[in-house]
Tab-separated table of C-alpha atoms in Angstrom:
chain	number	residue	atom	x	y	z
A	241	LEU	CA	108.292	100.393	153.271
A	242	TYR	CA	108.162	103.918	154.507
A	243	ILE	CA	105.691	106.526	153.400
A	244	SER	CA	106.033	110.237	153.966
A	245	ILE	CA	102.910	112.273	154.483
A	246	THR	CA	104.379	115.424	152.984
A	247	MET	CA	107.341	116.003	150.735
A	248	LYS	CA	108.864	119.232	149.608
A	249	PHE	CA	109.354	117.925	146.144
A	250	VAL	CA	108.091	114.492	145.387
A	251	SER	CA	106.834	112.247	142.769
A	252	ALA	CA	104.976	115.141	141.903
A	253	VAL	CA	106.185	116.035	138.583
A	254	LEU	CA	104.333	113.204	137.118
A	255	VAL	CA	100.918	112.337	136.096
A	256	ALA	CA	99.110	115.374	137.283
A	257	LEU	CA	101.192	117.556	135.084
A	258	ALA	CA	98.849	116.605	132.251
A	259	ALA	CA	95.841	115.321	134.098
A	260	SER	CA	93.416	117.680	132.451
A	261	ALA	CA	93.773	116.963	128.748
A	262	THR	CA	93.999	114.243	126.172
A	263	THR	CA	96.825	114.339	123.699
A	264	THR	CA	94.727	115.613	120.844
A	265	ALA	CA	93.231	118.341	123.004
A	266	ALA	CA	96.710	119.326	124.062
A	267	PHE	CA	97.626	120.305	120.525
A	268	ALA	CA	94.292	121.344	119.048
A	269	PRO	CA	94.055	124.963	117.904
A	270	ALA	CA	91.729	127.236	119.797
A	271	SER	CA	88.912	126.775	117.307
A	272	THR	CA	88.784	123.006	117.958
A	273	PHE	CA	90.058	122.915	121.499
A	274	GLY	CA	87.102	122.161	123.398
A	275	VAL	CA	105.782	94.731	135.841
A	276	ARG	CA	109.069	96.563	134.957
A	277	THR	CA	112.817	96.878	135.320
A	278	GLN	CA	113.629	97.681	138.947
A	279	VAL	CA	116.428	100.120	139.746
A	280	ALA	CA	117.927	100.465	143.212
A	281	MET	CA	116.832	103.794	144.624
A	282	PRO	CA	118.717	105.947	147.137
A	283	ARG	CA	117.415	105.949	150.687
A	284	PHE	CA	116.103	109.227	152.019
A	285	ASP	CA	114.893	110.838	155.239
A	286	MET	CA	111.173	111.223	155.817
A	287	GLU	CA	109.763	114.526	157.011
A	288	LEU	CA	106.958	113.095	159.140
A	289	GLU	CA	106.287	109.857	160.932
A	290	ALA	CA	106.122	106.872	158.621
A	291	LYS	CA	102.976	104.901	157.954
A	292	LYS	CA	102.299	101.176	158.153
A	293	SER	CA	102.136	98.965	155.088
A	294	ILE	CA	100.728	95.462	154.663
A	295	GLU	CA	104.221	94.087	155.225
A	296	ASP	CA	104.052	95.399	158.779
A	297	LEU	CA	101.052	93.183	159.561
A	298	SER	CA	101.541	89.690	160.969
A	299	ASP	CA	100.115	86.593	159.316
A	300	ALA	CA	97.579	86.382	162.143
A	301	GLU	CA	96.400	89.908	161.405
A	302	LEU	CA	95.591	88.905	157.814
A	303	LYS	CA	94.548	85.247	157.779
A	304	GLY	CA	90.792	84.916	157.518
A	305	LYS	CA	90.281	88.662	157.754
A	306	LYS	CA	87.916	90.537	155.467
A	307	VAL	CA	90.125	93.174	153.866
A	308	LEU	CA	88.817	96.166	151.933
A	309	VAL	CA	91.424	97.257	149.385
A	310	ARG	CA	91.086	100.646	147.705
A	311	CYS	CA	92.662	100.202	144.272
A	312	ASP	CA	92.705	102.584	141.344
A	313	VAL	CA	91.231	100.683	138.401
A	314	ASN	CA	90.013	103.860	136.692
A	315	VAL	CA	91.212	102.596	133.308
A	316	PRO	CA	90.438	103.976	129.842
A	317	LEU	CA	87.670	102.146	128.016
A	318	ASP	CA	86.496	101.899	124.426
A	319	GLY	CA	82.951	100.784	125.102
A	320	SER	CA	83.515	97.794	127.389
A	321	THR	CA	87.059	97.141	126.132
A	322	ILE	CA	89.970	98.233	128.322
A	323	THR	CA	92.518	100.073	126.173
A	324	ASP	CA	95.243	100.308	128.844
A	325	ASP	CA	95.265	97.954	131.846
A	326	THR	CA	98.345	99.450	133.543
A	327	ARG	CA	96.476	100.414	136.692
A	328	ILE	CA	94.893	96.989	137.083
A	329	ARG	CA	98.218	95.233	136.543
A	330	SER	CA	99.831	97.519	139.107
A	331	SER	CA	97.291	96.471	141.760
A	332	ILE	CA	98.000	92.749	141.401
A	333	PRO	CA	101.013	92.408	143.771
A	334	THR	CA	99.051	93.666	146.773
A	335	ILE	CA	96.054	91.466	145.995
A	336	GLU	CA	98.206	88.372	145.447
A	337	TYR	CA	100.048	89.005	148.714
A	338	LEU	CA	96.797	89.222	150.653
A	339	LYS	CA	95.435	86.098	148.923
A	340	LYS	CA	98.526	84.121	149.871
A	341	LYS	CA	98.175	85.282	153.466
A	342	GLY	CA	94.669	83.823	153.582
A	343	ALA	CA	92.767	87.105	153.595
A	344	ILE	CA	89.348	87.561	152.018
A	345	VAL	CA	90.056	90.382	149.573
A	346	THR	CA	87.458	92.903	148.441
A	347	VAL	CA	88.534	95.555	145.943
A	348	CYS	CA	86.783	98.897	145.647
A	349	SER	CA	87.406	101.674	143.134
A	350	HIS	CA	85.781	104.356	141.061
A	351	LEU	CA	85.622	104.502	137.273
A	352	GLY	CA	84.923	107.686	135.368
A	353	ARG	CA	82.521	110.326	136.627
A	354	PRO	CA	78.975	109.012	136.849
A	355	LYS	CA	76.506	111.859	137.303
A	356	ASP	CA	73.254	110.413	138.582
A	357	GLY	CA	73.645	106.946	140.000
A	358	PRO	CA	74.573	103.725	138.213
A	359	GLU	CA	75.446	103.869	134.505
A	360	GLU	CA	76.362	100.727	132.610
A	361	LYS	CA	79.241	102.433	130.822
A	362	PHE	CA	80.879	103.070	134.196
A	363	SER	CA	80.437	99.548	135.548
A	364	LEU	CA	83.552	97.843	136.898
A	365	ALA	CA	82.611	94.605	135.128
A	366	PRO	CA	85.429	94.872	132.540
A	367	CYS	CA	87.890	95.578	135.364
A	368	ALA	CA	86.781	92.512	137.319
A	369	THR	CA	87.141	90.356	134.217
A	370	ARG	CA	90.650	91.658	133.503
A	371	MET	CA	91.748	91.330	137.114
A	372	ALA	CA	90.577	87.695	137.126
A	373	GLU	CA	92.646	87.047	133.997
A	374	LEU	CA	95.734	88.562	135.594
A	375	LEU	CA	95.253	86.694	138.878
A	376	GLY	CA	94.398	83.412	137.173
A	377	SER	CA	91.492	82.992	139.575
A	378	PRO	CA	87.889	84.243	139.796
A	379	VAL	CA	86.952	87.755	140.817
A	380	THR	CA	83.331	88.088	141.904
A	381	LEU	CA	81.714	91.369	140.899
A	382	ALA	CA	79.228	92.512	143.530
A	383	PRO	CA	76.100	94.262	142.247
A	384	ASP	CA	76.687	97.248	144.543
A	385	CYS	CA	79.292	98.675	146.889
A	386	ILE	CA	77.081	98.803	149.987
A	387	GLY	CA	74.055	96.931	151.306
A	388	GLU	CA	72.861	93.518	152.326
A	389	GLU	CA	73.799	91.761	149.071
A	390	VAL	CA	77.399	92.932	149.406
A	391	ALA	CA	77.483	91.797	153.033
A	392	LYS	CA	76.200	88.351	152.014
A	393	ILE	CA	78.816	87.951	149.259
A	394	VAL	CA	81.658	89.007	151.558
A	395	GLY	CA	80.343	86.881	154.412
A	396	ALA	CA	80.160	83.766	152.245
A	397	ALA	CA	83.643	84.204	150.760
A	398	LYS	CA	86.512	81.874	151.672
A	399	GLU	CA	90.138	82.631	152.425
A	400	GLY	CA	91.937	83.705	149.264
A	401	ASP	CA	88.747	84.737	147.453
A	402	VAL	CA	88.656	88.076	145.608
A	403	ILE	CA	85.566	90.255	145.264
A	404	MET	CA	85.211	93.561	143.445
A	405	LEU	CA	82.575	96.051	144.563
A	406	GLU	CA	80.679	98.024	141.953
A	407	ASN	CA	81.738	101.627	141.221
A	408	THR	CA	81.828	103.623	144.470
A	409	ARG	CA	80.976	106.810	142.585
A	410	PHE	CA	77.556	105.464	141.722
A	411	TYR	CA	76.800	107.187	145.030
A	412	LYS	CA	77.366	110.935	145.307
A	413	GLU	CA	78.074	110.327	148.994
A	414	GLU	CA	81.423	108.775	147.990
A	415	THR	CA	83.042	112.038	146.951
A	416	LYS	CA	81.289	113.942	149.743
A	417	ASN	CA	82.716	111.482	152.310
A	418	GLU	CA	79.261	111.317	153.888
A	419	PRO	CA	79.527	109.536	157.279
A	420	GLY	CA	76.453	107.355	156.848
A	421	PHE	CA	77.686	106.045	153.499
A	422	VAL	CA	81.190	105.542	154.888
A	423	GLU	CA	79.850	103.385	157.692
A	424	LYS	CA	77.860	101.232	155.259
A	425	LEU	CA	80.907	100.843	152.967
A	426	ALA	CA	83.140	99.761	155.851
A	427	ALA	CA	80.568	97.550	157.616
A	428	PRO	CA	81.442	94.098	156.157
A	429	PHE	CA	85.208	94.442	156.678
A	430	ASP	CA	87.878	94.048	159.349
A	431	LEU	CA	90.711	96.215	158.026
A	432	PHE	CA	91.605	98.573	155.182
A	433	VAL	CA	94.434	98.753	152.647
A	434	ASN	CA	94.890	101.865	150.501
A	435	ASP	CA	96.734	101.002	147.312
A	436	ALA	CA	95.417	103.863	145.146
A	437	PHE	CA	98.086	106.521	144.715
A	438	GLY	CA	96.032	108.294	142.059
A	439	THR	CA	93.207	109.065	144.516
A	440	ALA	CA	95.225	109.481	147.731
A	441	HIS	CA	94.839	113.261	147.450
A	442	ARG	CA	91.056	112.966	147.805
A	443	ALA	CA	89.314	112.777	151.175
A	444	HIS	CA	86.603	110.506	149.819
A	445	ALA	CA	84.662	107.769	151.580
A	446	SER	CA	86.738	104.963	150.068
A	447	THR	CA	90.112	106.676	150.529
A	448	GLU	CA	89.902	108.485	153.855
A	449	GLY	CA	86.491	107.966	155.446
A	450	VAL	CA	86.703	104.204	155.960
A	451	THR	CA	89.863	104.581	158.053
A	452	LYS	CA	87.638	105.912	160.843
A	453	PHE	CA	85.846	102.540	161.004
A	454	LEU	CA	88.523	100.024	160.011
A	455	SER	CA	91.692	99.365	161.970
A	456	PRO	CA	94.395	98.860	161.097
A	457	SER	CA	94.386	100.953	157.926
A	458	VAL	CA	97.644	100.516	156.029
A	459	SER	CA	99.194	101.050	152.600
A	460	GLY	CA	99.519	98.498	149.841
A	461	PHE	CA	102.653	97.896	147.817
A	462	LEU	CA	101.749	100.247	144.981
A	463	LEU	CA	100.993	103.276	147.137
A	464	ALA	CA	104.185	102.750	149.108
A	465	LYS	CA	106.237	102.206	145.967
A	466	GLU	CA	104.911	105.299	144.221
A	467	LEU	CA	105.712	107.553	147.158
A	468	GLU	CA	109.005	106.001	148.151
A	469	TYR	CA	110.385	105.488	144.675
A	470	LEU	CA	109.483	108.887	143.343
A	471	ASP	CA	110.422	110.799	146.457
A	472	GLY	CA	113.729	108.983	146.500
A	473	ALA	CA	114.397	109.878	142.886
A	474	ILE	CA	113.502	113.530	143.263
A	475	ALA	CA	114.731	114.304	146.759
A	476	ASN	CA	118.022	112.422	146.593
A	477	GLY	CA	118.269	111.340	142.982
A	478	GLU	CA	121.490	111.349	141.058
A	479	ARG	CA	122.187	114.529	139.144
A	480	PRO	CA	122.024	116.147	136.657
A	481	MET	CA	118.223	115.981	136.737
A	482	ALA	CA	115.847	116.823	133.898
A	483	ALA	CA	112.087	117.024	133.463
A	484	ILE	CA	110.048	116.777	130.284
A	485	VAL	CA	106.745	118.616	130.639
A	486	GLY	CA	103.973	118.325	128.077
A	487	GLY	CA	100.376	119.419	128.200
A	488	SER	CA	98.111	122.012	126.719
A	489	LYS	CA	98.053	124.885	129.173
A	490	VAL	CA	100.669	127.001	130.884
A	491	SER	CA	97.899	127.988	133.305
A	492	SER	CA	97.652	124.464	134.719
A	493	LYS	CA	101.411	123.891	134.811
A	494	ILE	CA	102.812	127.102	136.263
A	495	THR	CA	103.236	125.741	139.808
A	496	VAL	CA	104.902	122.638	138.435
A	497	LEU	CA	107.256	124.594	136.204
A	498	ASP	CA	108.200	126.865	139.081
A	499	ALA	CA	109.105	123.890	141.270
A	500	LEU	CA	110.945	122.129	138.457
A	501	LEU	CA	113.173	125.110	137.874
A	502	ASP	CA	114.196	124.947	141.521
A	503	LYS	CA	115.028	121.240	141.382
A	504	CYS	CA	116.091	120.340	137.838
A	505	GLU	CA	119.043	121.475	135.811
A	506	LYS	CA	117.107	121.124	132.567
A	507	VAL	CA	113.408	121.398	131.677
A	508	ILE	CA	112.126	120.354	128.257
A	509	ILE	CA	108.769	121.878	127.342
A	510	GLY	CA	106.542	120.155	124.816
A	511	GLY	CA	102.901	119.840	123.827
A	512	GLY	CA	100.507	122.640	123.073
A	513	MET	CA	101.964	124.863	125.789
A	514	VAL	CA	105.062	125.285	123.613
A	515	PHE	CA	103.310	127.868	121.486
A	516	THR	CA	102.510	130.180	124.389
A	517	PHE	CA	106.242	130.188	125.122
A	518	LEU	CA	107.125	130.775	121.474
A	519	LYS	CA	104.719	133.710	121.367
A	520	ALA	CA	106.343	135.007	124.552
A	521	LYS	CA	109.607	135.046	122.607
A	522	GLY	CA	107.963	137.157	119.922
A	523	LEU	CA	107.514	134.405	117.330
A	524	ASN	CA	104.559	133.871	115.002
A	525	VAL	CA	102.724	130.610	115.807
A	526	GLY	CA	100.018	130.593	113.116
A	527	THR	CA	96.829	128.927	114.361
A	528	SER	CA	98.616	126.861	117.031
A	529	LEU	CA	97.103	126.680	120.498
A	530	VAL	CA	98.068	129.754	122.552
A	531	GLU	CA	96.939	131.064	125.948
A	532	ASP	CA	97.222	134.793	125.402
A	533	ASP	CA	96.510	135.507	129.067
A	534	PHE	CA	99.624	133.561	130.035
A	535	VAL	CA	102.167	134.944	127.594
A	536	GLU	CA	103.514	137.199	130.359
A	537	THR	CA	103.639	134.212	132.716
A	538	ALA	CA	105.701	132.317	130.155
A	539	LYS	CA	108.088	135.285	129.987
A	540	GLU	CA	108.452	135.147	133.776
A	541	VAL	CA	109.270	131.422	133.655
A	542	LEU	CA	111.952	132.030	131.047
A	543	ALA	CA	113.356	134.907	133.088
A	544	LYS	CA	113.482	132.795	136.244
A	545	ALA	CA	115.369	130.057	134.428
A	546	GLU	CA	117.927	132.607	133.281
A	547	ARG	CA	118.331	133.996	136.807
A	548	LEU	CA	118.866	130.516	138.244
A	549	GLY	CA	121.193	129.426	135.473
A	550	LYS	CA	118.798	126.642	134.499
A	551	GLU	CA	118.166	125.479	130.945
A	552	ILE	CA	114.709	125.473	129.362
A	553	LEU	CA	114.617	123.666	126.039
A	554	LEU	CA	111.930	124.665	123.564
A	555	PRO	CA	111.632	123.069	120.108
A	556	VAL	CA	113.895	124.317	117.315
A	557	ASP	CA	111.696	122.876	114.572
A	558	ILE	CA	108.027	121.935	114.388
A	559	VAL	CA	105.851	119.611	112.328
A	560	ILE	CA	103.007	121.848	111.170
A	561	ALA	CA	99.692	121.035	109.510
A	562	ASP	CA	97.024	122.949	107.640
A	563	ASP	CA	94.276	121.131	109.528
A	564	PHE	CA	93.823	119.238	112.780
A	565	SER	CA	93.363	115.810	111.221
A	566	PRO	CA	95.413	112.654	110.582
A	567	ASP	CA	95.524	113.254	106.813
A	568	ALA	CA	96.305	116.974	106.863
A	569	ASN	CA	99.029	118.443	104.691
A	570	THR	CA	102.240	118.707	106.717
A	571	GLN	CA	105.693	120.204	106.593
A	572	VAL	CA	108.624	120.689	108.939
A	573	VAL	CA	109.671	124.275	109.608
A	574	ALA	CA	111.934	126.137	111.995
A	575	VAL	CA	110.128	127.565	115.021
A	576	ASP	CA	110.562	131.077	113.642
A	577	ALA	CA	108.989	130.149	110.299
A	578	ILE	CA	105.455	128.954	111.144
A	579	PRO	CA	103.218	130.520	108.476
A	580	ASP	CA	99.783	131.987	109.010
A	581	GLY	CA	97.005	129.400	108.750
A	582	TRP	CA	99.190	126.495	109.909
A	583	MET	CA	99.380	124.889	113.344
A	584	GLY	CA	102.119	123.017	115.190
A	585	LEU	CA	101.258	119.422	116.097
A	586	ASP	CA	104.605	117.758	116.854
A	587	ASN	CA	108.312	118.318	117.357
A	588	GLY	CA	110.554	118.124	114.324
A	589	PRO	CA	113.590	115.844	113.924
A	590	ALA	CA	116.127	118.550	114.827
A	591	THR	CA	114.326	119.054	118.137
A	592	THR	CA	114.502	115.342	118.949
A	593	ALA	CA	118.221	115.382	118.169
A	594	GLN	CA	118.640	118.422	120.436
A	595	GLN	CA	116.784	116.627	123.224
A	596	LYS	CA	118.970	113.547	122.870
A	597	GLU	CA	122.084	115.650	123.271
A	598	ALA	CA	120.692	117.604	126.231
A	599	LEU	CA	119.603	114.472	128.098
A	600	SER	CA	122.737	112.442	127.394
A	601	THR	CA	124.445	113.464	130.643
A	602	CYS	CA	121.348	113.402	132.874
A	603	ARG	CA	121.058	110.750	135.560
A	604	THR	CA	117.428	111.301	136.630
A	605	ILE	CA	114.723	112.150	134.097
A	606	ILE	CA	110.990	112.608	134.580
A	607	MET	CA	108.639	112.625	131.599
A	608	ASN	CA	105.082	113.789	131.627
A	609	GLY	CA	103.175	114.549	128.487
A	610	PRO	CA	103.677	113.627	124.827
A	611	MET	CA	105.471	115.854	122.373
A	612	GLY	CA	102.756	115.659	119.720
A	613	VAL	CA	99.448	114.142	118.716
A	614	PHE	CA	100.905	110.645	118.761
A	615	GLU	CA	97.540	109.025	117.938
A	616	PHE	CA	98.012	110.459	114.443
A	617	ASP	CA	100.969	108.770	112.764
A	618	ALA	CA	102.088	111.968	111.058
A	619	PHE	CA	102.564	113.617	114.465
A	620	SER	CA	103.904	110.715	116.537
A	621	LYS	CA	107.641	110.831	115.841
A	622	GLY	CA	108.481	113.464	118.452
A	623	THR	CA	106.833	111.495	121.252
A	624	PHE	CA	108.191	108.093	120.301
A	625	GLY	CA	111.589	109.638	119.661
A	626	ILE	CA	111.939	110.975	123.182
A	627	VAL	CA	110.558	107.724	124.635
A	628	ASP	CA	113.343	105.875	122.823
A	629	ILE	CA	115.912	108.344	124.156
A	630	LEU	CA	114.810	107.772	127.750
A	631	ALA	CA	114.563	104.002	127.362
A	632	ASP	CA	118.095	103.831	125.948
A	633	LEU	CA	119.479	106.033	128.729
A	634	SER	CA	117.892	103.793	131.343
A	635	LYS	CA	118.730	100.464	129.711
A	636	ASP	CA	122.240	101.211	128.493
A	637	HIS	CA	123.481	103.881	130.891
A	638	GLY	CA	121.616	103.268	134.139
A	639	ALA	CA	119.759	106.571	134.245
A	640	ILE	CA	116.611	106.750	136.383
A	641	THR	CA	113.653	107.332	134.059
A	642	ILE	CA	110.166	108.000	135.406
A	643	ILE	CA	107.099	108.105	133.165
A	644	GLY	CA	103.865	109.683	134.357
A	645	GLY	CA	100.595	110.866	132.876
A	646	GLY	CA	98.002	108.869	131.017
A	647	ASP	CA	99.184	109.892	127.567
A	648	SER	CA	102.856	109.435	128.467
A	649	VAL	CA	102.191	105.959	129.807
A	650	ALA	CA	100.062	105.040	126.793
A	651	ALA	CA	102.722	106.237	124.371
A	652	THR	CA	105.437	104.364	126.244
A	653	GLU	CA	103.395	101.173	126.194
A	654	LEU	CA	102.679	101.597	122.472
A	655	SER	CA	106.360	102.121	121.777
A	656	GLY	CA	107.243	98.737	123.251
A	657	ARG	CA	109.834	100.369	125.534
A	658	ALA	CA	107.906	100.392	128.815
A	659	GLY	CA	109.990	97.545	130.214
A	660	ASP	CA	113.175	99.578	129.766
A	661	MET	CA	112.006	102.456	131.974
A	662	SER	CA	112.868	102.603	135.672
A	663	HIS	CA	109.345	103.381	136.804
A	664	ILE	CA	105.946	104.002	135.263
A	665	SER	CA	103.567	105.799	137.586
A	666	THR	CA	99.860	105.154	137.963
A	667	GLY	CA	99.226	108.430	139.728
A	668	GLY	CA	96.943	111.343	139.036
A	669	GLY	CA	96.230	114.656	140.713
A	670	ALA	CA	98.026	113.352	143.804
A	671	SER	CA	101.340	114.131	142.171
A	672	LEU	CA	100.577	117.795	141.650
A	673	GLU	CA	99.319	118.227	145.195
A	674	LEU	CA	102.474	116.662	146.588
A	675	LEU	CA	104.503	119.063	144.507
A	676	GLU	CA	102.523	121.974	145.932
A	677	GLY	CA	103.353	120.782	149.450
A	678	LYS	CA	99.884	119.547	150.329
A	679	ILE	CA	99.113	116.593	152.574
A	680	LEU	CA	97.475	113.602	150.916
A	681	PRO	CA	94.404	112.719	153.022
A	682	GLY	CA	94.504	109.085	151.911
A	683	VAL	CA	98.050	108.798	153.266
A	684	ALA	CA	97.619	110.926	156.352
A	685	ALA	CA	94.700	108.752	157.520
A	686	LEU	CA	96.735	105.527	157.590
A	687	ALA	CA	98.074	103.984	160.780
A	688	ASP	CA	101.447	105.211	162.028
A	689	LYS	CA	104.367	102.849	162.435
């Protein structure tokens, strides 16, 4: 597998497009805002020298070796219950491969954002339990990520054993990439595998720092797949190409939208940001979420699309509510008929029909962000409707469909159509930084071919 360090337009469109907000926040009015079907991908030329993956290592380089694997098991939790295990499931192929090669596998990851040291709610215990269930073999949870106890557990492990270190962000030195902490983290191990696409844009101790102490440092299957698959789809994907962009704020999506207009024939805009665009077109939006400071920016995006001959699709009808709650009074109105005191919380049926028609000829489609507050049944039809459209295009017509973003992935899983999509990304802010042309430190630090 080949990995490019930088890409002019890569996987990017994905998860980071909506990394900053939950679905409900994405539609709240200002007063309350506070494994799958595989599709053959085209080959493509890399811009910079390729990086090594675990497949480039010989059996002798893995058997009996103590391997530190940086996974991304930063999963959503309800108390101690995992509500979406996509990221854990996506890490399994790399771990199973290393187990079969006779390596001693130790997984490290962060979970959430602990502030001052260890917090039980951010323990990786639920992740270790779920990973053991998926592997069908024990996963030992270490009480820490550094120190003598960790060294003893790793030292006593046998070939094929799997250990999970406790949350690396229990130490502030992790995000600061502090050399002393890095050395302690790397000390028990022989080599490093980075399989965490979602944190590859961070130069943290467990993503970039340990490569200075562990050699070789290579990619796992997931990191390689995310970069190769998505770059292949975007850089050399079959056209016409479309992107579906949700999210709450134009301010956080302007760079993405600008790049999308250069690369895609069609861009569908959904989520709370819709209403800033509708206001830019001179329409009344009631109490819907609007960024007044970015109305002019929205006008510029629309003007650019017109100059380039690209199509931006905004809703033609909206499900509105008199309150931001699951049992609010609702009605469907045209976008130019939103009354005062009402807020938009989902696309209407005419909009979904319009989207189906617009996407029917597209061969590559990227979705990030739900169309409405899909957690509330009354405002879920727009999101599940477009998920069905993409799944049908992929399953029945061979279109490449890429799903990214926590809410997009969750909605796709809930819909039961995840298996019909071409690819579901596990990424995070890494996607946006790739789109902006930045180097990913966690990729750049890996060994060259």
